Amino acid sequence: MADEAEKQQWLAAARTAMEIEAQAVKRAAARRDHALVRAVELVVAHPGKVVVTGIGKSGYVARKLVATLSSTGTPAVFLHPAEAAHGDLGIYTPGDPTVLVSKNGSSHELVSLVPLLRDFRSPLIGILGAPASPLAAMVDVLLDASVEREADPQNLAPTASATAAQALGDALAIALMRARGFTAEQFGRYHPGGQLGRNLRISVREAMHGAEQAVMLPPETPLKEVIIAMTRLPLGGACVVTAEGSLSGFITDGDVRRALAHCEDIRGLRAADIMTPSPVTIGPDASLAAALERMERRASQISALPVVDDAGRALGILRLHDVYLGFR
């Protein structure tokens, strides 16, 4: 078993690696030139797909970029450079841009691929870790992914260089999202099977508990009756409503516990005495993603939201559980 001193050395090496990679991304972001803008223009000008290629560790970065582009509004496919000359060039239609990912910019498979791509009139974008490399001289747009050193002690494993290349690929994808006006609704359409996609596609109305399933009570309701109602319909909250149906306040399980803990005599307490008078609410047509953001992006997270219409009338309750369960 390693002693404590050796374990601390492991931790120090891990922290150093992360710091080196963070600095590599920061330096890549600080290179202010028009190359990325030009890359976006080349891609947007073509109505078809983007082809991304790379070999070795750069090939994995290329595959990640394909996945990110495809899910954010830019159709993309991966081309293995060693298979390109054996039939895989058939994926091209004239003018498809190509993104070439390489640490050293001298891989034989990529360098020999360039003349073939020119026959397809493919604009070439290089995400390259060596700006003075043979491949850098052959591309139309160079995105500089060079790093001062790798993150491992021997400066060998492609770690910081792969991180910088991936960050530049993500930057290109995000810039393309802005250029195309890509929306959250479109993102949800491309992600129908995941939690994120469901949250973007499903509305609060489809997942909420309606008024007939939620506790709706007037402000003058005695605390005992509030507790009985919230026990009968345990949704984590109760809507306090006026005679006209407008939301007056919201009572959570926490509000009830605090009232019991801090009041010497609770017999005279009413719903209005313990409710939150201006609660956070959500509309029925909002997405579950918007509801989740409202619940969690705050100093104190909440697990239940009253649902109100445009006139402020209480319609029901949405729980955090409902967001993750989806359709009711």
XYZ file of C-alpha atoms in Angstrom:
328
model
C 0.000 0.000 0.000
C 1.192 3.495 -0.824
C 1.994 5.766 2.086
C 0.342 9.142 2.618
C 3.231 11.070 1.060
C 2.951 9.089 -2.164
C -0.809 9.597 -2.298
C -0.258 13.347 -1.996
C 2.117 13.143 -4.953
C -0.609 11.468 -6.988
C -3.016 14.259 -6.138
C -0.435 16.914 -6.959
C 0.210 15.330 -10.369
C -3.525 15.184 -11.079
C -4.048 18.834 -10.136
C -1.064 19.908 -12.211
C -2.449 18.043 -15.227
C -5.789 19.803 -14.933
C -4.118 23.186 -14.516
C -1.958 22.633 -17.608
C -5.004 21.655 -19.656
C -6.961 24.664 -18.379
C -4.132 26.969 -19.381
C -3.970 25.347 -22.816
C -7.640 26.125 -23.414
C -7.235 29.653 -22.044
C -4.325 30.366 -24.400
C -6.261 28.971 -27.362
C -9.186 31.244 -26.526
C -6.890 34.276 -26.310
C -5.685 33.924 -29.909
C -7.803 36.688 -31.412
C -7.875 36.337 -35.164
C -10.451 35.917 -37.895
C -9.758 32.241 -38.546
C -12.764 30.943 -36.612
C -15.052 33.498 -38.249
C -13.786 32.387 -41.653
C -14.365 28.745 -40.707
C -17.963 29.533 -39.753
C -18.493 31.367 -43.039
C -17.182 28.400 -45.036
C -19.499 25.966 -43.282
C -22.599 28.157 -43.361
C -22.113 28.937 -47.055
C -22.511 25.250 -47.933
C -25.992 23.704 -47.601
C -24.705 20.172 -47.085
C -22.784 18.376 -44.385
C -19.371 18.755 -42.773
C -16.839 15.928 -42.890
C -14.464 15.629 -39.923
C -11.338 13.488 -39.990
C -8.386 12.627 -37.777
C -6.329 9.631 -36.733
C -5.137 8.294 -33.404
C -6.161 10.397 -30.405
C -7.058 13.207 -32.808
C -9.523 10.803 -34.397
C -11.394 10.557 -31.093
C -11.484 14.355 -30.881
C -12.844 14.389 -34.443
C -15.590 11.907 -33.564
C -16.591 14.053 -30.581
C -16.788 17.096 -32.851
C -19.033 15.183 -35.265
C -21.408 14.350 -32.414
C -21.484 17.964 -31.212
C -22.015 19.435 -34.676
C -24.764 16.957 -35.539
C -26.672 17.679 -32.337
C -26.458 21.457 -32.723
C -27.744 22.004 -36.233
C -24.754 21.222 -38.472
C -24.949 17.790 -40.159
C -21.564 16.081 -39.852
C -19.968 12.699 -40.480
C -16.630 11.167 -39.518
C -14.191 9.999 -42.185
C -11.398 7.637 -41.214
C -8.416 8.895 -43.221
C -6.972 5.417 -43.760
C -10.266 4.181 -45.222
C -10.896 7.238 -47.386
C -9.071 5.933 -50.447
C -10.811 2.571 -50.164
C -14.321 3.736 -50.921
C -15.210 5.985 -48.011
C -14.735 9.108 -50.133
C -18.175 8.214 -51.433
C -19.654 10.136 -48.496
C -18.699 13.405 -50.185
C -20.851 15.629 -52.302
C -19.009 18.480 -54.071
C -18.265 21.363 -51.746
C -18.614 19.530 -48.430
C -16.198 21.280 -46.014
C -13.665 19.101 -44.215
C -12.303 19.656 -40.714
C -8.923 17.971 -40.231
C -7.827 17.390 -36.628
C -4.152 16.687 -35.943
C -1.668 17.341 -33.161
C 1.486 17.373 -35.287
C -0.007 18.262 -38.663
C 2.224 15.738 -40.399
C 0.256 12.484 -40.315
C 0.813 10.704 -43.632
C -2.821 9.613 -43.757
C -4.056 13.208 -43.557
C -1.415 14.819 -45.764
C -2.039 12.302 -48.553
C -5.787 12.823 -48.190
C -5.697 16.540 -49.031
C -5.208 16.203 -52.848
C -8.128 13.785 -52.976
C -10.336 16.241 -51.104
C -9.448 19.008 -53.519
C -11.024 16.932 -56.279
C -14.291 17.263 -54.336
C -13.832 21.056 -54.059
C -13.820 20.643 -50.271
C -12.841 23.729 -48.244
C -10.339 22.576 -45.639
C -10.380 23.695 -41.999
C -7.512 22.501 -39.836
C -7.615 22.182 -36.051
C -3.899 21.700 -35.722
C -1.412 21.685 -32.886
C 1.498 22.640 -35.166
C 0.932 25.891 -37.106
C 4.177 25.418 -39.066
C 3.401 21.837 -40.141
C 2.906 20.492 -43.688
C -0.835 20.147 -43.122
C -1.096 23.738 -41.868
C 0.290 24.948 -45.215
C -2.370 22.972 -47.114
C -5.587 24.003 -45.348
C -7.745 27.022 -46.173
C -8.372 27.971 -42.546
C -6.108 27.165 -39.616
C -7.464 26.979 -36.063
C -4.359 27.006 -33.871
C -4.520 24.273 -31.210
C -0.859 24.442 -30.227
C 0.113 24.003 -26.571
C 3.245 24.741 -24.573
C 3.415 21.204 -23.183
C 1.329 18.147 -22.520
C -0.094 17.486 -19.070
C 1.900 14.366 -18.241
C 5.324 14.633 -16.527
C 7.160 13.281 -19.587
C 5.384 15.672 -21.992
C 4.399 12.747 -24.192
C 0.746 11.750 -23.967
C -1.627 13.878 -26.076
C -3.552 15.366 -23.166
C -3.418 19.164 -23.196
C -3.212 19.132 -26.994
C -6.333 16.952 -27.263
C -8.156 19.184 -24.767
C -7.255 22.337 -26.707
C -8.345 20.738 -29.989
C -11.646 19.629 -28.491
C -12.239 23.094 -27.052
C -11.640 24.667 -30.468
C -14.037 22.163 -32.018
C -16.663 23.055 -29.426
C -16.033 26.751 -30.086
C -16.627 26.200 -33.799
C -19.853 24.302 -33.084
C -21.142 27.000 -30.724
C -20.298 29.766 -33.191
C -22.205 27.837 -35.867
C -25.191 27.575 -33.528
C -25.219 31.360 -33.240
C -24.747 31.837 -36.963
C -27.685 29.526 -37.734
C -29.932 30.859 -34.974
C -30.200 27.357 -33.549
C -32.924 27.173 -30.884
C -33.603 25.090 -27.795
C -36.646 23.653 -29.564
C -34.456 22.411 -32.401
C -32.032 20.922 -29.879
C -34.917 19.023 -28.301
C -35.966 17.704 -31.722
C -32.474 16.232 -32.211
C -32.471 14.685 -28.702
C -35.849 12.952 -28.409
C -34.561 10.041 -26.341
C -32.619 11.763 -23.560
C -33.697 13.565 -20.419
C -32.488 16.887 -21.796
C -34.456 16.457 -24.996
C -37.618 15.449 -23.145
C -37.317 18.475 -20.894
C -37.142 20.722 -23.941
C -40.047 19.045 -25.750
C -42.497 18.499 -22.897
C -44.445 21.402 -21.472
C -45.294 22.036 -17.833
C -48.953 21.472 -18.714
C -48.194 17.883 -19.764
C -46.364 16.967 -16.549
C -48.033 19.038 -13.818
C -50.643 18.003 -11.271
C -53.822 19.916 -12.082
C -56.083 21.726 -9.633
C -58.116 18.580 -8.978
C -54.961 16.705 -7.934
C -53.299 19.481 -5.932
C -54.098 21.209 -2.648
C -55.995 24.442 -3.327
C -57.253 26.247 -0.231
C -58.308 29.750 0.849
C -56.093 32.006 3.001
C -58.260 31.597 6.103
C -57.868 27.778 6.232
C -56.730 26.658 9.735
C -53.258 25.141 9.905
C -54.649 21.784 11.001
C -56.736 21.553 7.833
C -53.711 22.627 5.764
C -51.706 19.737 7.200
C -54.535 17.252 6.637
C -54.943 18.384 3.011
C -51.199 18.226 2.296
C -51.094 14.739 3.839
C -53.966 13.591 1.634
C -52.353 15.033 -1.511
C -48.611 14.874 -0.755
C -47.126 16.988 -3.541
C -44.752 18.971 -1.353
C -46.835 22.124 -1.456
C -50.243 23.765 -1.344
C -51.606 26.677 -3.356
C -53.327 29.381 -1.321
C -55.942 30.926 -3.611
C -58.466 33.739 -3.454
C -62.173 33.254 -4.080
C -61.535 34.203 -7.715
C -58.862 31.512 -8.043
C -55.841 33.805 -8.091
C -52.708 32.525 -6.383
C -52.256 34.329 -3.086
C -49.311 32.307 -1.795
C -47.684 28.899 -1.592
C -47.096 26.633 1.384
C -44.358 24.008 1.339
C -43.695 21.167 3.751
C -40.834 23.299 5.070
C -43.204 26.169 5.846
C -45.346 23.835 7.931
C -42.350 22.482 9.844
C -41.055 25.980 10.561
C -44.483 27.053 11.857
C -44.623 24.054 14.192
C -41.083 24.696 15.414
C -41.321 28.432 16.037
C -44.868 29.037 17.249
C -45.769 28.329 20.867
C -49.507 28.170 20.093
C -50.384 27.088 16.554
C -54.125 26.835 17.098
C -54.824 30.271 15.686
C -52.575 29.983 12.643
C -54.133 30.156 9.187
C -52.775 29.386 5.730
C -52.090 33.090 5.152
C -49.886 33.192 8.249
C -47.381 30.599 7.071
C -47.484 30.866 3.265
C -44.871 32.493 1.025
C -46.852 35.442 -0.349
C -44.878 35.954 -3.570
C -43.746 32.469 -4.563
C -41.730 31.500 -7.606
C -44.186 30.305 -10.264
C -44.171 28.842 -13.758
C -46.600 29.054 -16.660
C -48.281 25.962 -18.148
C -46.768 26.438 -21.611
C -43.170 26.697 -20.388
C -40.882 23.754 -21.053
C -39.784 21.396 -18.323
C -36.257 22.647 -18.983
C -37.369 26.176 -18.081
C -39.095 24.883 -14.948
C -35.989 22.969 -13.887
C -33.875 26.074 -14.402
C -36.270 28.060 -12.215
C -36.167 25.447 -9.473
C -32.421 24.937 -9.332
C -30.705 28.144 -10.505
C -31.215 29.957 -7.242
C -29.547 30.310 -3.856
C -32.052 27.935 -2.216
C -33.377 25.203 -4.471
C -37.060 24.371 -4.502
C -38.762 21.094 -5.352
C -42.298 22.246 -6.182
C -43.643 25.131 -8.272
C -47.171 26.510 -8.375
C -48.387 26.724 -11.963
C -50.322 29.877 -12.893
C -51.847 31.276 -16.068
C -51.237 34.747 -17.494
C -53.897 36.195 -15.205
C -52.248 34.747 -12.089
C -54.847 32.037 -11.529
C -53.564 28.866 -9.870
C -53.707 25.840 -12.180
C -51.778 23.229 -10.229
C -48.356 22.162 -8.994
C -45.244 20.883 -10.745
C -42.783 18.859 -8.684
C -39.124 18.233 -9.378
C -40.064 14.530 -9.609
C -42.495 15.378 -12.404
C -39.721 17.035 -14.389
C -37.698 13.835 -14.378
C -40.664 11.519 -14.845
C -41.913 13.511 -17.861
C -45.447 12.815 -19.110
C -48.154 12.175 -16.566
